[in-house]
Amino acid sequence: MEYNFSAIEKKWQTYWSERKTFKTENDQIKPTYYVLNMFPYPSAQGLHVGHIESYTATDIMSRFKRMQGYNVMHPMGWDAFGLPAEQYALQTGNDPREFTYKNIGNFKRQVHEAGIGIDWDREFATSDSEYYKWTQWIFTKLFEHGLAERKDVEVNWCEGLGTVLANDEIEISDGIMVSERGHYPVTKKAMKQWVLKITKYADRLLEDLNLLDWPDHIKEMQKNWIGKSTGAKITFKVAHSDHSFDIFTTRPDTLYGATYAVLAPEHPLVLEIASQDELEEVKRYIEITKQKTDLDRGDLNKDKSGVFTGAFAINPINGKKVPIWIADYVLASYGTGAVMAVPAHDERDYEFALKHGLDIIKVIEHDEPGCFTGDGFHINSDIINGLMNDDAKEVIVKHLESLGAGKKEITYRLRDWVFSRQRYWGEPFPVLFDEDDNVITLSEEELPLELPKMTNIKPSGTGESPLANLYEWINIEKDQKRYRRESNTMPQLAGSSWYYIGYVLKTLVGFIPLNTEEAKKELDKWLPVDLYIGGAEHAVGHLLYSRFWHKFLYDLGLVSSKEPFLKLINQGMILGSDNQKMSKSKGNVVNPDEVISVYGADTLRLYEMFMGPLEADKPWNTEAIDGAKRFLDRVWRMYYLPIEDEVPALDFVYNQTVKKVTEDYEKQAFNTGISQMMIFVNDVYRQKVFSKAQAIGFLKLLNPIAPHITEELYQTVFNKKDTIAYQEWPTVDESKLVLDEIEVVIQVNGKLRDRISVKPNEDETLVKKLALEAPNVVKFTEGLAIVKVIYIQNKIVNIVVKG
Ligand code: ANZ
């Protein structure tokens, strides 16, 4: 019979979903295995072949572990709030809800047709109110613990569109920000925003990276993002005034070399200290800076622009007066938003000083031209002359402490998480403001605060969310008092910060309340996630925010593990056949629906796993997918060969295959596992027969990768009633891996002449004797003088003759 993949795949997909084959077991004894893909955003484009790569990898692990006797949880759900649905709604006047749930339906169909084994009873979307009830609840706890507060934060305000824009809706044109849509100017504007104080967790987020089996480069990115920096805070007084400001420096030892100070243009002191003569210039510069992103002001800053304020600061170590400038290379958001500038030993200060003709005083001995940033003996530095960097820092900081003018300080690059979005399609904040603007959080009984339905979503025009247009929703009366709701909503990363917990708590009748013993029991059983697979683009955002939320829930005693995701793998990118990233504009996108209809899901899965290591980027190759299909055809036909009770000739390769595939799956080296299965299939064809144990064992090995064909063969060839999914994983018979005989080749004067079979590690004299007696060797040595016989154990006999 033909290998009719479409009928077979449909049949088994129906079988699995009708019987809920992949439902997590209600079992207290088996060890648990929680394997998870990163939360998909259900876009209108549907699944990408990269999704299939990631989902197949976790599906292999879940099927493999299930057969090894684990109770496996492999859930899926939807990161359903977010910008594209909002934009669609704004453009078409439609409800983002409808659009989103329609996309979810399509994604789900595709996951189903790829044969991914999911426990669908645990499915939910972040936009389901029974889920976001608990996202809101967590927010109220963050607020109660002082980790959520309202602050003036700069947002990207676009007057032309009457709305606030996300960073990815902005382009840079001639060094200034414009909206992607319409190219209207965008400026920074301060607005009251909810902020989550992730910086309070900076040290723990840094330290606990040690607990994680994650790729080194991701840990490194998180480390850099957190950016712990040790230095000192030093206070400079402003001459002829009562003002003073703090600077943050990592090089307090260079204090004697400070020849000017720089404040960020946004620094609150700037307008207070600017002299009358300089005020206009200063104001103009502040306005220009508002149109620049931090990136343009930091790493990309080439022009080193700046303006003198007309004021002077006093260096606390020697009382020297230095000019105070403002410049955009100093960021308001880092350290104290002010620096002491040491042009002799800091590159940025050096370029700035050259451009603006400021003094340069060398305080470290060196022979290099220009700026020197290395270590050396200090000079021109009074109390630290002759000391090296580390000692000098210590002496200076101690001295500043005694003067009350400075202290040791640790700064982080990590910023608090701006948690408000001026959007409709997100979780409403569970708060009320009273008439004095005091915040009152809603109680658990009042949650969820449902996102009201809106038929015609449009910007409020004031920069607030479209919800601000809903007067009756925003303004309420409670106990004869008037309150206002928050019109902002939470960011998309809120719901995805704890969704792996949501899966554990989701049941067919709703979520087990997060704050109960019952929830704790389940969470202790399943967390942390054993294996997490997803794209590297989430290296800092999602992975850092969910680590933060998890640690907060840990502090509340709701979870017992310090970290959410134990092992992380970033799957590589599947590129187009032109080796470029797949994109519509390049016309190199491969649609999984089409591949499945032409080749079947098993072939697509096998092909994607065989393309190369999971972590590597790899180009699509249509010929290679034909090869994958041919392999499955060969497997299908193999089951028409005679199947006997025992075929000892295949014992070795069979056990070798079980061993290699098991070890390879264990480390997610799926491509090499597949190679070994190909070796086995070739050997079976050579023997033209295999045993029942070998035939069934092989189906189990291949099942995680190609689940449909293996289920079908298992059922039809062996007359089985049950799914293969819960059958026991094959074991290795080590005794079969010891070979009885091995083949040794014989060369005469470097030419291959014969082969003999001997026991492994056989006595050397005996092997040499047998070699010399081999019929074809005799033919080539007869009548000649044997000069030398060399035996390389278990491999080769070399005979050298003369005459
Ligand atoms: C004086 C100095 C002398 C500095 C020297 C460096 C070398 P990291 O290591 O990244 O933490 N800095 C401080 N706050 C800043 C801000 N808001 N915007 C831009 N630059 C700022 O860098 C710390 C150094 O970056 C600080 O140490 C300060 O320059 C600058 F030979 O102070 B340094």
PDB file of N, CA, C and O and ligand atoms in Angstrom, residues 229 248-251 254 329-332 334-340 342 345-346 348-349 413, ligand 1:
ATOM      1  N   SER A 229      27.462  48.945  37.697  1.00  0.00           N
ATOM      2  CA  SER A 229      28.674  49.742  37.575  1.00  0.00           C
ATOM      3  C   SER A 229      29.031  50.302  38.944  1.00  0.00           C
ATOM      4  O   SER A 229      28.214  50.927  39.604  1.00  0.00           O
ATOM      5  N   PHE A 248      27.955  61.009  38.939  1.00  0.00           N
ATOM      6  CA  PHE A 248      28.358  59.617  39.133  1.00  0.00           C
ATOM      7  C   PHE A 248      29.585  59.362  38.272  1.00  0.00           C
ATOM      8  O   PHE A 248      29.606  59.716  37.089  1.00  0.00           O
ATOM      9  N   THR A 249      30.594  58.761  38.898  1.00  0.00           N
ATOM     10  CA  THR A 249      31.796  58.431  38.133  1.00  0.00           C
ATOM     11  C   THR A 249      32.326  57.054  38.514  1.00  0.00           C
ATOM     12  O   THR A 249      32.203  56.641  39.676  1.00  0.00           O
ATOM     13  N   THR A 250      32.869  56.357  37.540  1.00  0.00           N
ATOM     14  CA  THR A 250      33.542  55.083  37.838  1.00  0.00           C
ATOM     15  C   THR A 250      35.021  55.349  38.109  1.00  0.00           C
ATOM     16  O   THR A 250      35.759  54.450  38.444  1.00  0.00           O
ATOM     17  N   ARG A 251      35.441  56.610  37.897  1.00  0.00           N
ATOM     18  CA  ARG A 251      36.864  56.933  38.073  1.00  0.00           C
ATOM     19  C   ARG A 251      37.076  58.091  39.048  1.00  0.00           C
ATOM     20  O   ARG A 251      37.626  59.135  38.689  1.00  0.00           O
ATOM     21  N   THR A 254      40.315  60.141  39.190  1.00  0.00           N
ATOM     22  CA  THR A 254      40.725  61.183  38.232  1.00  0.00           C
ATOM     23  C   THR A 254      40.161  62.559  38.596  1.00  0.00           C
ATOM     24  O   THR A 254      40.182  63.476  37.779  1.00  0.00           O
ATOM     25  N   TYR A 329      25.387  64.192  25.160  1.00  0.00           N
ATOM     26  CA  TYR A 329      26.052  62.903  25.421  1.00  0.00           C
ATOM     27  C   TYR A 329      25.908  62.471  26.866  1.00  0.00           C
ATOM     28  O   TYR A 329      26.180  61.320  27.215  1.00  0.00           O
ATOM     29  N   VAL A 330      25.455  63.373  27.712  1.00  0.00           N
ATOM     30  CA  VAL A 330      25.125  62.979  29.087  1.00  0.00           C
ATOM     31  C   VAL A 330      23.612  62.721  29.148  1.00  0.00           C
ATOM     32  O   VAL A 330      22.814  63.584  28.788  1.00  0.00           O
ATOM     33  N   LEU A 331      23.290  61.502  29.561  1.00  0.00           N
ATOM     34  CA  LEU A 331      21.886  61.081  29.558  1.00  0.00           C
ATOM     35  C   LEU A 331      21.247  61.372  30.904  1.00  0.00           C
ATOM     36  O   LEU A 331      21.852  61.119  31.956  1.00  0.00           O
ATOM     37  N   ALA A 332      20.011  61.853  30.857  1.00  0.00           N
ATOM     38  CA  ALA A 332      19.315  62.179  32.101  1.00  0.00           C
ATOM     39  C   ALA A 332      19.015  60.923  32.904  1.00  0.00           C
ATOM     40  O   ALA A 332      18.929  60.949  34.130  1.00  0.00           O
ATOM     41  N   TYR A 334      20.725  58.095  33.279  1.00  0.00           N
ATOM     42  CA  TYR A 334      21.779  57.234  33.817  1.00  0.00           C
ATOM     43  C   TYR A 334      22.507  57.923  34.957  1.00  0.00           C
ATOM     44  O   TYR A 334      22.743  59.136  34.913  1.00  0.00           O
ATOM     45  N   GLY A 335      22.883  57.117  35.958  1.00  0.00           N
ATOM     46  CA  GLY A 335      23.628  57.667  37.094  1.00  0.00           C
ATOM     47  C   GLY A 335      22.835  58.800  37.715  1.00  0.00           C
ATOM     48  O   GLY A 335      21.671  58.635  38.088  1.00  0.00           O
ATOM     49  N   THR A 336      23.438  59.987  37.813  1.00  0.00           N
ATOM     50  CA  THR A 336      22.736  61.134  38.386  1.00  0.00           C
ATOM     51  C   THR A 336      22.349  62.141  37.312  1.00  0.00           C
ATOM     52  O   THR A 336      21.854  63.226  37.615  1.00  0.00           O
ATOM     53  N   GLY A 337      22.651  61.798  36.041  1.00  0.00           N
ATOM     54  CA  GLY A 337      22.349  62.730  34.954  1.00  0.00           C
ATOM     55  C   GLY A 337      23.350  63.883  34.887  1.00  0.00           C
ATOM     56  O   GLY A 337      23.068  64.910  34.276  1.00  0.00           O
ATOM     57  N   ALA A 338      24.502  63.672  35.519  1.00  0.00           N
ATOM     58  CA  ALA A 338      25.539  64.709  35.496  1.00  0.00           C
ATOM     59  C   ALA A 338      26.908  64.039  35.591  1.00  0.00           C
ATOM     60  O   ALA A 338      27.035  62.995  36.231  1.00  0.00           O
ATOM     61  N   VAL A 339      27.918  64.632  34.956  1.00  0.00           N
ATOM     62  CA  VAL A 339      29.267  64.055  35.043  1.00  0.00           C
ATOM     63  C   VAL A 339      30.295  65.133  35.355  1.00  0.00           C
ATOM     64  O   VAL A 339      30.090  66.321  35.072  1.00  0.00           O
ATOM     65  N   MET A 340      31.391  64.655  35.952  1.00  0.00           N
ATOM     66  CA  MET A 340      32.580  65.514  35.965  1.00  0.00           C
ATOM     67  C   MET A 340      33.352  65.074  34.738  1.00  0.00           C
ATOM     68  O   MET A 340      33.447  63.883  34.449  1.00  0.00           O
ATOM     69  N   VAL A 342      36.647  64.539  32.519  1.00  0.00           N
ATOM     70  CA  VAL A 342      38.091  64.400  32.654  1.00  0.00           C
ATOM     71  C   VAL A 342      38.654  64.124  31.266  1.00  0.00           C
ATOM     72  O   VAL A 342      38.878  62.976  30.897  1.00  0.00           O
ATOM     73  N   HIS A 345      41.440  61.583  30.251  1.00  0.00           N
ATOM     74  CA  HIS A 345      41.335  60.136  30.457  1.00  0.00           C
ATOM     75  C   HIS A 345      39.968  59.553  30.108  1.00  0.00           C
ATOM     76  O   HIS A 345      39.660  58.435  30.509  1.00  0.00           O
ATOM     77  N   ASP A 346      39.165  60.291  29.422  1.00  0.00           N
ATOM     78  CA  ASP A 346      37.883  59.757  28.963  1.00  0.00           C
ATOM     79  C   ASP A 346      37.672  60.220  27.521  1.00  0.00           C
ATOM     80  O   ASP A 346      37.748  61.420  27.231  1.00  0.00           O
ATOM     81  N   ARG A 348      35.091  60.431  25.410  1.00  0.00           N
ATOM     82  CA  ARG A 348      34.014  61.365  25.048  1.00  0.00           C
ATOM     83  C   ARG A 348      34.331  62.776  25.519  1.00  0.00           C
ATOM     84  O   ARG A 348      34.144  63.758  24.800  1.00  0.00           O
ATOM     85  N   ASP A 349      34.855  62.845  26.759  1.00  0.00           N
ATOM     86  CA  ASP A 349      35.217  64.153  27.304  1.00  0.00           C
ATOM     87  C   ASP A 349      36.348  64.767  26.478  1.00  0.00           C
ATOM     88  O   ASP A 349      36.392  65.981  26.274  1.00  0.00           O
ATOM     89  N   ARG A 413      22.535  50.152  34.763  1.00  0.00           N
ATOM     90  CA  ARG A 413      22.039  50.649  33.488  1.00  0.00           C
ATOM     91  C   ARG A 413      20.528  50.351  33.361  1.00  0.00           C
ATOM     92  O   ARG A 413      19.786  51.056  32.714  1.00  0.00           O
TER      93      ARG A 413
HETATM   94  C1  ANZ B   1      34.698  60.754  35.188  1.00  0.00           C
HETATM   95  C2  ANZ B   1      35.508  59.823  34.383  1.00  0.00           C
HETATM   96  C3  ANZ B   1      36.852  59.862  34.187  1.00  0.00           C
HETATM   97  C4  ANZ B   1      34.736  58.819  33.841  1.00  0.00           C
HETATM   98  C5  ANZ B   1      37.426  58.864  33.389  1.00  0.00           C
HETATM   99  C6  ANZ B   1      35.257  57.830  33.055  1.00  0.00           C
HETATM  100  C7  ANZ B   1      36.603  57.867  32.833  1.00  0.00           C
HETATM  101  P1  ANZ B   1      29.810  53.145  33.079  1.00  0.00           P
HETATM  102  O1  ANZ B   1      31.079  52.368  33.243  1.00  0.00           O
HETATM  103  O2  ANZ B   1      29.111  52.860  31.817  1.00  0.00           O
HETATM  104  O3  ANZ B   1      28.945  53.104  34.300  1.00  0.00           O
HETATM  105  N1  ANZ B   1      28.759  58.988  33.022  1.00  0.00           N
HETATM  106  C8  ANZ B   1      28.192  59.007  34.242  1.00  0.00           C
HETATM  107  N2  ANZ B   1      26.885  59.328  34.159  1.00  0.00           N
HETATM  108  C9  ANZ B   1      26.634  59.541  32.860  1.00  0.00           C
HETATM  109  C10 ANZ B   1      25.477  59.938  32.138  1.00  0.00           C
HETATM  110  N3  ANZ B   1      24.326  60.185  32.769  1.00  0.00           N
HETATM  111  N4  ANZ B   1      25.553  60.056  30.802  1.00  0.00           N
HETATM  112  C11 ANZ B   1      26.730  59.831  30.157  1.00  0.00           C
HETATM  113  N5  ANZ B   1      27.855  59.470  30.789  1.00  0.00           N
HETATM  114  C12 ANZ B   1      27.820  59.338  32.128  1.00  0.00           C
HETATM  115  O4  ANZ B   1      30.251  54.684  32.874  1.00  0.00           O
HETATM  116  C13 ANZ B   1      30.400  55.532  33.941  1.00  0.00           C
HETATM  117  C14 ANZ B   1      31.109  56.773  33.421  1.00  0.00           C
HETATM  118  O5  ANZ B   1      30.280  57.347  32.408  1.00  0.00           O
HETATM  119  C15 ANZ B   1      31.306  57.784  34.493  1.00  0.00           C
HETATM  120  O6  ANZ B   1      32.662  57.862  34.918  1.00  0.00           O
HETATM  121  C16 ANZ B   1      31.078  59.095  33.752  1.00  0.00           C
HETATM  122  O7  ANZ B   1      32.377  59.444  33.275  1.00  0.00           O
HETATM  123  C17 ANZ B   1      30.158  58.733  32.641  1.00  0.00           C
HETATM  124  F1  ANZ B   1      38.736  58.904  33.185  1.00  0.00           F
HETATM  125  O8  ANZ B   1      33.406  60.105  35.290  1.00  0.00           O
HETATM  126  B1  ANZ B   1      33.317  59.020  34.275  1.00  0.00           B
END
